[in-house]
Short mmCIF file of C-alpha atoms in Angstrom, two decimals:
data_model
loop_
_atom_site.label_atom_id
_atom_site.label_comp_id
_atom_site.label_asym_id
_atom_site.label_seq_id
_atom_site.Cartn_x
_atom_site.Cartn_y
_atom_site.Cartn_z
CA UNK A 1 43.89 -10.61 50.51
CA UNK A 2 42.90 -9.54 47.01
CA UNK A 3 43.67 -6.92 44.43
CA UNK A 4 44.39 -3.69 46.56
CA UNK A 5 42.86 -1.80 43.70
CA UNK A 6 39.58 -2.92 43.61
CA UNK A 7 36.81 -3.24 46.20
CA UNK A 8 35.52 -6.32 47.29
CA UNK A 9 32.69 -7.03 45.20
CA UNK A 10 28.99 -7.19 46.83
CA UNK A 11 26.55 -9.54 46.21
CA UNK A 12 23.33 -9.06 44.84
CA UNK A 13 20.11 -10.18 43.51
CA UNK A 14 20.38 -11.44 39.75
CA UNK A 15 18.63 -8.59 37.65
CA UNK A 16 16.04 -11.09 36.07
CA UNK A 17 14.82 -11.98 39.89
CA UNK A 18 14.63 -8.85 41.63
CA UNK A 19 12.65 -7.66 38.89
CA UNK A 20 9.75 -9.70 40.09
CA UNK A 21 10.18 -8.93 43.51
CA UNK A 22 10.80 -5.94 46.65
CA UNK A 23 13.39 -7.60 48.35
CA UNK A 24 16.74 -5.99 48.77
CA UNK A 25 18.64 -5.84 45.78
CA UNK A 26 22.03 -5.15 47.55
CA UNK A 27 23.01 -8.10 49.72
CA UNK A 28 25.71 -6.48 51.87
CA UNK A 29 29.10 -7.77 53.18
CA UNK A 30 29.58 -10.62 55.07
CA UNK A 31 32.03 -10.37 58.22
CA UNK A 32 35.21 -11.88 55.78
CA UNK A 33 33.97 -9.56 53.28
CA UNK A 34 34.00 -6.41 55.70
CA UNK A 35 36.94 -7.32 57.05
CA UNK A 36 39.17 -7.92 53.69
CA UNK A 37 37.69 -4.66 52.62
CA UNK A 38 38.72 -2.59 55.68
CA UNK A 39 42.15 -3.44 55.06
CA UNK A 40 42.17 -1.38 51.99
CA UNK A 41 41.94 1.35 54.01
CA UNK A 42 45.50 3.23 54.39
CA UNK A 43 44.33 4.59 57.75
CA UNK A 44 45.39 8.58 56.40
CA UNK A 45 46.09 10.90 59.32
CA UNK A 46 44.72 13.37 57.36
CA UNK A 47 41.58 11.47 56.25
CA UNK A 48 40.10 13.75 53.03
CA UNK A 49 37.10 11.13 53.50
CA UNK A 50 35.75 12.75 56.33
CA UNK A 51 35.81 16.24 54.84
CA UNK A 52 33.06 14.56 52.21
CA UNK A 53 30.92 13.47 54.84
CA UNK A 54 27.93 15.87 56.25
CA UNK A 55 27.81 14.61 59.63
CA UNK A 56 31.55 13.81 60.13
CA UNK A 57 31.54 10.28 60.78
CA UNK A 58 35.26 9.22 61.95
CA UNK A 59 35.46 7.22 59.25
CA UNK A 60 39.00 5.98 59.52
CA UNK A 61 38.44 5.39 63.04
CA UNK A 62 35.44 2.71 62.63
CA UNK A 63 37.34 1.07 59.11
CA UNK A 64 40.02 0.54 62.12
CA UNK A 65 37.92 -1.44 64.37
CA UNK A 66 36.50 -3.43 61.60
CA UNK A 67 39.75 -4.49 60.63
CA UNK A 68 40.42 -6.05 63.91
CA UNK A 69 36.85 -7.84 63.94
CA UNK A 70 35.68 -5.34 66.61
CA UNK A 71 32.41 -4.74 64.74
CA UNK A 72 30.96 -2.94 68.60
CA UNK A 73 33.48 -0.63 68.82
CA UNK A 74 32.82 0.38 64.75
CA UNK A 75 29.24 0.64 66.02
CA UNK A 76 29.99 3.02 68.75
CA UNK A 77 32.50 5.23 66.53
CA UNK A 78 29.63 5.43 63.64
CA UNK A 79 26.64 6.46 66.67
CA UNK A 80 28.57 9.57 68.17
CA UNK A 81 28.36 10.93 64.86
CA UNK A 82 25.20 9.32 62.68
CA UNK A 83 21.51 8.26 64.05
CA UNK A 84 20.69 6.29 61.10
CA UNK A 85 23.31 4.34 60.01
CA UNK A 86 22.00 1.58 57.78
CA UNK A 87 19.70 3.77 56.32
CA UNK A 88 23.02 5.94 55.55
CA UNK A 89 24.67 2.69 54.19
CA UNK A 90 22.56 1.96 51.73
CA UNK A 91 20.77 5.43 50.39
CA UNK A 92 24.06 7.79 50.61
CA UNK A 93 26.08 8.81 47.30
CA UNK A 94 28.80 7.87 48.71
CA UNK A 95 30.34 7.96 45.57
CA UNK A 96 30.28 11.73 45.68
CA UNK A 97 30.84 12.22 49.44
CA UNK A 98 33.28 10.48 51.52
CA UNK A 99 34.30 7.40 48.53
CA UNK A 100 34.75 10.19 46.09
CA UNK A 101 37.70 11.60 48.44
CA UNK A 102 39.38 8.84 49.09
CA UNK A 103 43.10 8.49 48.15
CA UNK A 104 42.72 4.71 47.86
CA UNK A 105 40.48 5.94 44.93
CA UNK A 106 43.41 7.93 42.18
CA UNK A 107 45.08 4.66 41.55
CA UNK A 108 42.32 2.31 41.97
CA UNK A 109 39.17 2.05 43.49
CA UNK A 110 38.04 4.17 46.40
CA UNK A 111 37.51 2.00 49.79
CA UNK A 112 33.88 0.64 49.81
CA UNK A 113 32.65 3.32 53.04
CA UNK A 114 29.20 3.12 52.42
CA UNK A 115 28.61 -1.04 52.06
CA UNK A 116 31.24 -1.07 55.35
CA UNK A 117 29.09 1.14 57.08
CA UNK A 118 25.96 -0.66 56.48
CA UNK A 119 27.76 -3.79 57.39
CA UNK A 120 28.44 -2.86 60.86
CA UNK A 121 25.20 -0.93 61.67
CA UNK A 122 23.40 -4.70 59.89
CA UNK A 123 25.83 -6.54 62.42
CA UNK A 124 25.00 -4.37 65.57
CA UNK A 125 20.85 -4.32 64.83
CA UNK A 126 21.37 -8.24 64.36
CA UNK A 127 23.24 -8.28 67.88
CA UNK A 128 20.43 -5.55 70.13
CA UNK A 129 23.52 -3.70 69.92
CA UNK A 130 22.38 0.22 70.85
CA UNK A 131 23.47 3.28 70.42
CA UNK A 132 25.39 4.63 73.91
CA UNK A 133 22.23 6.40 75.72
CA UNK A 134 21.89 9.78 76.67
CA UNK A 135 22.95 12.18 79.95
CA UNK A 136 20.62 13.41 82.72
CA UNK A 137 17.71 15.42 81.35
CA UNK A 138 18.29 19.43 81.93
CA UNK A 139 14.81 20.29 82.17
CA UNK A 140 14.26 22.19 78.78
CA UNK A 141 12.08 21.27 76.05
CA UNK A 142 12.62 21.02 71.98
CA UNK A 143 9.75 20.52 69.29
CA UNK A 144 10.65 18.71 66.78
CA UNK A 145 8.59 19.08 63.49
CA UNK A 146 9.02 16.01 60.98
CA UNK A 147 10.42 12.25 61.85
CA UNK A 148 12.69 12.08 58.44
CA UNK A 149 16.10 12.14 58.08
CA UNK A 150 16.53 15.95 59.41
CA UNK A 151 14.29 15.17 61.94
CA UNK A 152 15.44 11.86 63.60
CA UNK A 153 19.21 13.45 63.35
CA UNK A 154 18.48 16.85 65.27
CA UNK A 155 16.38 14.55 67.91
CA UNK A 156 18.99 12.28 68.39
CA UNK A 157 21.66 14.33 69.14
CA UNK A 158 19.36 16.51 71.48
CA UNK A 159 18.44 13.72 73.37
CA UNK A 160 21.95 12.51 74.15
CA UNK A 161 23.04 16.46 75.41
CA UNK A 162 19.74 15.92 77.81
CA UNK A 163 17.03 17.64 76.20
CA UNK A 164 14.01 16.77 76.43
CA UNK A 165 12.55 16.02 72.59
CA UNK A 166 9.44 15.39 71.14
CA UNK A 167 8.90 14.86 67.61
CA UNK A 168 5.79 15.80 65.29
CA UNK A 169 4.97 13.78 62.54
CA UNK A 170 1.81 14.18 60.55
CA UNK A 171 1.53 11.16 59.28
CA UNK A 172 0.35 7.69 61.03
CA UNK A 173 4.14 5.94 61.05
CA UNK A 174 7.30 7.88 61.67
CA UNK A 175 10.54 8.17 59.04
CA UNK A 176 8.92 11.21 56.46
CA UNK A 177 10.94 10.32 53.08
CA UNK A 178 12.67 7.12 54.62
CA UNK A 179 9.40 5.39 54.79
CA UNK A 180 6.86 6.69 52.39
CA UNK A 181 9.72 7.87 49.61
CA UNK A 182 12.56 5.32 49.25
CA UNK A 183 11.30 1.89 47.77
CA UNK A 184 11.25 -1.02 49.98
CA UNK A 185 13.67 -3.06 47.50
CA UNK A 186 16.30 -0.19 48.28
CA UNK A 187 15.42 0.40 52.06
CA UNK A 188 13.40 -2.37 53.92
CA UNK A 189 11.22 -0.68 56.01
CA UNK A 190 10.52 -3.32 58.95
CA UNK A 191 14.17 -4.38 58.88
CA UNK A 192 16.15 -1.48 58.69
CA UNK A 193 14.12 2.17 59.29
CA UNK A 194 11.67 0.76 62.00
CA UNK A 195 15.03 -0.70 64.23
CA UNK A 196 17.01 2.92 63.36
CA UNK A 197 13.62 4.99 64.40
CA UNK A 198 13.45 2.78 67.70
CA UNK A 199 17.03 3.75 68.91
CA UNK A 200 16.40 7.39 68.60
CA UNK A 201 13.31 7.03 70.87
CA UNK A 202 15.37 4.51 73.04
CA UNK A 203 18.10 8.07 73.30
CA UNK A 204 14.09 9.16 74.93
CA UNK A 205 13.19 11.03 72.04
CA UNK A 206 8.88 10.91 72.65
CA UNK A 207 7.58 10.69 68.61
CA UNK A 208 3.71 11.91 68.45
CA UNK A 209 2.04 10.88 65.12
CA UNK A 210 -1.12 12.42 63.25
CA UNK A 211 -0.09 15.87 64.37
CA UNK A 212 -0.23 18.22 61.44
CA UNK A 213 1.84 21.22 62.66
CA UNK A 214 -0.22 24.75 61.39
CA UNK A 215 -3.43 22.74 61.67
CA UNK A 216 -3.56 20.73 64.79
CA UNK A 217 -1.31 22.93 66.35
CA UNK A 218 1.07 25.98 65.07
CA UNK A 219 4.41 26.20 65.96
CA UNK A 220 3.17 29.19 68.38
CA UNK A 221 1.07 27.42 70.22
CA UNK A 222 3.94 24.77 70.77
CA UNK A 223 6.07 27.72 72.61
CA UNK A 224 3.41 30.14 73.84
CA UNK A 225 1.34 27.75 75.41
CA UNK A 226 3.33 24.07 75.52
CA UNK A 227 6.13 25.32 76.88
CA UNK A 228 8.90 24.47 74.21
CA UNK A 229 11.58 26.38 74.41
CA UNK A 230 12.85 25.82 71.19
CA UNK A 231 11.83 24.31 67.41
CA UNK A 232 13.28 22.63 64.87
CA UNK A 233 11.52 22.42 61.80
CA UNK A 234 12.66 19.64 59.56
CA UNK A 235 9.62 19.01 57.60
CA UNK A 236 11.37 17.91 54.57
CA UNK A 237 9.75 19.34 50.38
CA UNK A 238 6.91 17.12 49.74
CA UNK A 239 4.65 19.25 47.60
CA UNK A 240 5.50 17.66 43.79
CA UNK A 241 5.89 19.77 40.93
CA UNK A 242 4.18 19.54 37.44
CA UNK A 243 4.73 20.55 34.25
CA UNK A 244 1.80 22.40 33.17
CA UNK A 245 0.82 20.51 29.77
CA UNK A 246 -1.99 19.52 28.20
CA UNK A 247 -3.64 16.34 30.01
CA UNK A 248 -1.82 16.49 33.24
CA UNK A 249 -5.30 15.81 35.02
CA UNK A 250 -6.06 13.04 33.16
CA UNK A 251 -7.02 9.76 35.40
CA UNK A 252 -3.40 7.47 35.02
CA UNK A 253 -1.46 10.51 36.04
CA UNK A 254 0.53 10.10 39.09
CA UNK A 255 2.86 12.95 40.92
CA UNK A 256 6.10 10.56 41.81
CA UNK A 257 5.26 11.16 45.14
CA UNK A 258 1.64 10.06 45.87
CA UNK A 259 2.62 6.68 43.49
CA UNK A 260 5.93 5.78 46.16
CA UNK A 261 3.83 7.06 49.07
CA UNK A 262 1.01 4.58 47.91
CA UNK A 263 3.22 1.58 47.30
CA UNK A 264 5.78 2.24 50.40
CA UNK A 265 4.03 3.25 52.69
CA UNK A 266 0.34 1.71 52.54
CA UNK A 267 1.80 -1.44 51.14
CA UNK A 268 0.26 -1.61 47.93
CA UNK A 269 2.73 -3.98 46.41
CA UNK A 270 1.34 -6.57 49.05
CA UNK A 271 -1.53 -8.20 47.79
CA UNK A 272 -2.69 -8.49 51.79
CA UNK A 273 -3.42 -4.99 51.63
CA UNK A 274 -6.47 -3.06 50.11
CA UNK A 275 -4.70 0.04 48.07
CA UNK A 276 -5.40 0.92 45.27
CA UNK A 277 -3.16 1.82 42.58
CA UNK A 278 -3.49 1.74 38.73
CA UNK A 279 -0.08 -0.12 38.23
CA UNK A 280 -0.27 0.41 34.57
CA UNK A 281 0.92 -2.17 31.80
CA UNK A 282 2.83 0.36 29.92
CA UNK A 283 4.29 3.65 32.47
CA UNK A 284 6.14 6.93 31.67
CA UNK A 285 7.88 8.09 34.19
CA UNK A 286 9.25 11.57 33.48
CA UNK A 287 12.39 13.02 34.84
CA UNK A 288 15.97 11.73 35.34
CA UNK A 289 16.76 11.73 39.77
CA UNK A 290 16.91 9.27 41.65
CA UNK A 291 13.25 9.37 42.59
CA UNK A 292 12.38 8.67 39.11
CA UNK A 293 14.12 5.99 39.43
CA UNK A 294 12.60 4.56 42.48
CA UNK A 295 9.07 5.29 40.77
CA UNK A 296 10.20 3.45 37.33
CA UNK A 297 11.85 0.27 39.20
CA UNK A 298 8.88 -0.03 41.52
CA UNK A 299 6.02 0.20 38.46
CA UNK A 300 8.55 -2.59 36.85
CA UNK A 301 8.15 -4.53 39.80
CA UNK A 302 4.13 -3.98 39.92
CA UNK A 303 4.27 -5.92 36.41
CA UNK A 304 4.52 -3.03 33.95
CA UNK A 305 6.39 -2.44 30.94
CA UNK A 306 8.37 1.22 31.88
CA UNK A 307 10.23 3.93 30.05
CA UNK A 308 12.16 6.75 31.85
CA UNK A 309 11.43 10.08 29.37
CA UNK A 310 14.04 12.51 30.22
CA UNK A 311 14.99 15.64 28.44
CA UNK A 312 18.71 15.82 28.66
CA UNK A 313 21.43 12.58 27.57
CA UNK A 314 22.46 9.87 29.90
CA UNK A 315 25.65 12.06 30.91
CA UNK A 316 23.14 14.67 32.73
CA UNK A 317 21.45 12.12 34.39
CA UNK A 318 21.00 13.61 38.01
CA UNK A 319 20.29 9.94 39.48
CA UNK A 320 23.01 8.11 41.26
CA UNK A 321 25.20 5.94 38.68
CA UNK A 322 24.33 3.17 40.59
CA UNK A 323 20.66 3.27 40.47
CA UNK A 324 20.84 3.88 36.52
CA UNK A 325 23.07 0.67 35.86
CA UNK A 326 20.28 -1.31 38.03
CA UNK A 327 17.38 0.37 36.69
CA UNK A 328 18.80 -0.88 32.92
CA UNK A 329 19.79 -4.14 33.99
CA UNK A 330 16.23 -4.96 35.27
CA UNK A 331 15.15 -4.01 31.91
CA UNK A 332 13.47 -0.37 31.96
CA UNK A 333 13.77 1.20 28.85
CA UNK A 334 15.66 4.63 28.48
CA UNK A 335 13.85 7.83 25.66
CA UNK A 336 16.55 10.62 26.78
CA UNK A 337 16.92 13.91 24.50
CA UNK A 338 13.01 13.35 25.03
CA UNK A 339 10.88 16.01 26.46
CA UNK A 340 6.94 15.61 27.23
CA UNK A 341 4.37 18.19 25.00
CA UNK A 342 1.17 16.34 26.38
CA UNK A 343 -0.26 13.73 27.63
CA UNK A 344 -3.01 12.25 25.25
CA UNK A 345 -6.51 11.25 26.69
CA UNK A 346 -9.03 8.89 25.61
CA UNK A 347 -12.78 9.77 25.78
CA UNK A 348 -12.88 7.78 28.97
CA UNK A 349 -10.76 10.27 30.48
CA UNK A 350 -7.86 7.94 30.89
CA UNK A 351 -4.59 8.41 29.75
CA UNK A 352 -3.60 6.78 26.30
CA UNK A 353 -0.63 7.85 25.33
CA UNK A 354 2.11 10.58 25.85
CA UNK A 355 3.08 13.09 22.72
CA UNK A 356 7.28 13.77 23.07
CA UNK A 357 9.54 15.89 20.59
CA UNK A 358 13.19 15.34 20.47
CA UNK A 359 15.90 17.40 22.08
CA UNK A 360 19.65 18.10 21.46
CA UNK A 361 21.86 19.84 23.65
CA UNK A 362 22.86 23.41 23.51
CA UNK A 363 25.10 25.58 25.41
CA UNK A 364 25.68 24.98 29.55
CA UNK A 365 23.16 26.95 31.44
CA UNK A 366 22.90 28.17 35.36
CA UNK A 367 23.13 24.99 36.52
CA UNK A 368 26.84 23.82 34.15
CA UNK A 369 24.42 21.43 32.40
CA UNK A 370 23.64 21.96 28.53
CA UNK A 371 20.75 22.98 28.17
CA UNK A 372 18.30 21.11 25.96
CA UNK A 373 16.71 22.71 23.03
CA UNK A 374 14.03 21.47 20.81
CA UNK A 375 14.28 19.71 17.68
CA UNK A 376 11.55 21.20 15.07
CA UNK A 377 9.52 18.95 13.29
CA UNK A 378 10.59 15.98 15.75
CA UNK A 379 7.20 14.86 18.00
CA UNK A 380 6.04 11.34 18.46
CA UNK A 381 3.98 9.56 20.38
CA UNK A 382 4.77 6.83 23.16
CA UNK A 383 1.81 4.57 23.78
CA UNK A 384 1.24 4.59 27.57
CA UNK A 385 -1.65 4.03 29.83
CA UNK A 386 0.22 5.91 33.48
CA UNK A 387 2.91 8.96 33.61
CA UNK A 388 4.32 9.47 36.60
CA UNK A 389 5.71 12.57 37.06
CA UNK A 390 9.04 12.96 38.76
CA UNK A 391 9.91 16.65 38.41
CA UNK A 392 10.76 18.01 41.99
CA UNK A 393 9.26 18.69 45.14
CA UNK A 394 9.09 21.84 46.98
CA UNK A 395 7.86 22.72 50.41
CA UNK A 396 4.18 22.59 51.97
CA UNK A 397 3.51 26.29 52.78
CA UNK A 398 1.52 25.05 55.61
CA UNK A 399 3.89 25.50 58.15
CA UNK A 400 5.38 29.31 57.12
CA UNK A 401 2.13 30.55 56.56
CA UNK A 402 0.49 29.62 59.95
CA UNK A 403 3.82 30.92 61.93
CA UNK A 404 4.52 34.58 63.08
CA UNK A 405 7.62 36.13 61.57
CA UNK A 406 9.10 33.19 59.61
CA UNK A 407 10.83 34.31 56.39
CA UNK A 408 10.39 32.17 53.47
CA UNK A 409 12.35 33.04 49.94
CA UNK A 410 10.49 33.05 46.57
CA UNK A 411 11.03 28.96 46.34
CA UNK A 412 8.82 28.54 49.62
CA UNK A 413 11.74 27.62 51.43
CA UNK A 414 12.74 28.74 54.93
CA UNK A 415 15.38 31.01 55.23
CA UNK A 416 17.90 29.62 58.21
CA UNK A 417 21.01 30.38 58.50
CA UNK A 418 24.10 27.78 57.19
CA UNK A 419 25.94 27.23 59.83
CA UNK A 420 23.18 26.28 62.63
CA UNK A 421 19.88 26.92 60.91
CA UNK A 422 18.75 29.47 63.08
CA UNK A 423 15.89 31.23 61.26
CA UNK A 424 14.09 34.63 61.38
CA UNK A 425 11.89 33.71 64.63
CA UNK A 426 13.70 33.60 67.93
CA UNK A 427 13.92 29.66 69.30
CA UNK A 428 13.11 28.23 65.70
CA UNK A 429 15.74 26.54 63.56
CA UNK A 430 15.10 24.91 60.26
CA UNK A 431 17.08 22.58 57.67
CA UNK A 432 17.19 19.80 55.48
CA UNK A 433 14.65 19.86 52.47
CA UNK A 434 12.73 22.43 53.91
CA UNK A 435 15.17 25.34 53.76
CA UNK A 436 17.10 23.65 50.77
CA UNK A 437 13.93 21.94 48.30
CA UNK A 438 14.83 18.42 47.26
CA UNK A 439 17.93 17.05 48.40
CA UNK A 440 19.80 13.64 49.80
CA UNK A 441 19.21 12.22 53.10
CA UNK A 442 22.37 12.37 54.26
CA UNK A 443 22.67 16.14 53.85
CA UNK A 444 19.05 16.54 55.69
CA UNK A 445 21.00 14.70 58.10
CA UNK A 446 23.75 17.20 58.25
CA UNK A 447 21.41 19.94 58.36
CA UNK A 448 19.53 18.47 61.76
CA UNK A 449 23.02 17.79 62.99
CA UNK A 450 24.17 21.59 62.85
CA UNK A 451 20.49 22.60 64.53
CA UNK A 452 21.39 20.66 66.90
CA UNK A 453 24.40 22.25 67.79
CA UNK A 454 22.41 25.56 67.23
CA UNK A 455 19.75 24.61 69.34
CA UNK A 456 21.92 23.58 72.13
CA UNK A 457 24.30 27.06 72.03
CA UNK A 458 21.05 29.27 72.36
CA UNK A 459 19.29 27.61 75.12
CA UNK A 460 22.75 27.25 76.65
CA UNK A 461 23.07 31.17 76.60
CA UNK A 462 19.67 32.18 76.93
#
């Protein structure tokens, strides 16, 4: 047993390596790993970690079983509560969630939940170990719109109260954000989404694909006409936002979005495949998330030099700390207190360059942060040939302007309620990104998890 104070370290591809390749960068645990970290865990009664976690995994519970070596019986605590497991593992911010309440945490470090959690989900695909399957079917039906986080949870946990579920995607391969958002080197798709997609349709969850809800069919038509009796709409915010500057149509400009959805999703960082994608030898990627970061650490990989330009100091730095210090140590270079004026173009209509002016930081606005002001007289120019931009996403209107008496708020977000996500049209609950805008998986997962529960209590009643 080591020091009780600090985690068990992880392993992990040197910085210099993964660099120059998409293969995880985390390695996980090992069983003797897993196991010496579990028995940090003080086993509280009153376990503050589960108040930090949006679908209420019983975390002690599963640490327990771990400790013992029954890495099943972890499995089986983590399904009643989570559909997605080793997706949850490895994307969560744990750190401000369920690791940022632990006790272990005020004297030391906090007990490694996420990497244990991804350890026993690895262990139990590795195994055909499956989720426990659902109860008899009662005969009603639920329309699911969206296979992403949100979706896959609100399915799931449908499916296993004997409902029978059928999820809309709209495009050709199912997992929305999980497979055309998060990079490959941070969540394999083959290895770990397609496996965690497969045991929500083993629950009997049916997943159509290349349905476009509002233009193959409206939401409506799914419950006038195909007989759902209720909807969930989890159709995540993947409209990207802009700035509005000079040169943002310029050839070499890239929303963050369509440049991950490229790459992840139709494989163009495998030289098998025929996408195209103007990598870039020297990128901007603006903003500070953790999508910018996936965007920057993927054009490193595609051979480019890359600079993250982001208008507020490290501190403010919305990204995870985790994807910052691996961003750095693979080399991409940092302009913060740096805001974009426009983005120069050459008479070929290509991007050459991006014109910045320095900022410093004023007094906190809405959001607590400081907000950055502009320092007069301070522009210069970075030499780039691509700029990503990684500003925000917001929701497709598609869907709220092709269905009867849905209310939408002056972001383009549904309106649903908190507690169950029931929205303005009777039968129809909503959540994750599309009632929220941007936000984590895991709470998207939360969000389908309440539906659920909302979804079940009104067709129970009705």
């Amino acid at each position: 047993m080591g020091d009780v104070l600090k985690k068990v370290p992880v392993r992990e591809q040197e910085p210099k390596v993964r660099a120059t390749n998409f293969n995880e960068v985390c390695l996980g645990y090992n069983k003797d790993e897993a196991v010496e970290e579990a028995q940090r865990c003080i086993g509280c009664k009153n376990a503050k970690c589960m108040e930090g976690c949006p679908v209420q995994i019983h975390i002690p519970d599963f640490i327990k079983e771990v400790k013992e070596g029954n890495f099943e019986g972890a499995y089986q605590v983590i399904s009643k509560s989570s559909a997605l497991p080793a997706i949850c593992g490895r994307v969560c911010p744990q750190e401000s969630q369920c690791e940022g309440r632990c006790i272990r945490g005020i004297k030391g470090e906090p007990v490694s939940i996420g990497k244990l959690e991804r350890f026993v989900a690895d262990w139990a695909r590795e195994q055909g170990i499956k989720p426990e399957a659902s109860v008899e079917k009662n005969g009603k039906k639920v329309a699911v719109i969206g296979s992403g986080p949100a979706g896959l949870t609100c399915a799931g946990d449908l499916a296993k109260l004997g409902y029978d579920v059928t999820i809309f995607e709209a495009l050709h391969k199912a997992g929305g954000v999980l497979v055309y958002g998060i990079p490959e080197f941070r969540l394999p798709k083959d290895g770990v989404v397609l496996p965690e997609v497969e045991n929500v349709k083993g629950l009997g969850v049916k997943i159509e694909t290349d349905v476009i809800i509002g233009k193959s069919v409206t939401i409506d038509e799914l419950m006038e006409e195909e007989g759902f009796d209720a909807v969930f709409i989890g159709s995540g915010a993947g409209l990207p936002k802009f700035m509005g500057i000079p040169g943002e149509t310029a050839c070499g400009v890239f929303s963050a979005n369509e440049y991950l959805t490229r790459n992840n999703l139709m494989k163009a960082f495998d030289s098998s495949y025929d996408t195209p994608i103007a990598i870039g030898k020297k990128v901007a990627v603006v903003g500070g998330g953790n999508v910018a970061m996936d965007a920057a650490r993927t054009a490193l990989r595609l051979g480019a030099e890359v600079h993250i330009v982001y208008r507020r100091s490290e501190e403010e730095l919305p990204a995870r700390v985790e994807e910052v210090h691996h961003a750095k140590e693979e080399g991409i270079i940092f302009d913060l207190l740096t805001n974009p004026t426009e983005i120069l173009v050459g008479e070929d209509g290509w991007v050459n360059g991006i014109r910045c002016i320095r900022m410093e930081l004023g007094e906190p606005d809405a959001s607590g942060r400081r907000r950055p002001v502009e320092v007069p007289g301070s522009e210069f120019d970075i030499e780039v040939d691509t700029v990503i931009m990684s500003l925000g996403t917001s929701p497709n209107p598609l869907i709220s302007s092709t269905t009867k008496g849905l209310e939408i708020n002056k972001r383009k977000c549904i309106v649903a309620s908190e507690d169950v996500g029931a929205t303005s049209k009777e039968g129809v609950f909503a959540g994750g990104d599309a009632v929220t805008g941007a936000a984590t998986v895991i709470l998207a997962m939360g969000a389908g998890k309440d539906a659920a529960r909302g979804i079940h209590e009104y067709l129970s009643t009705k």
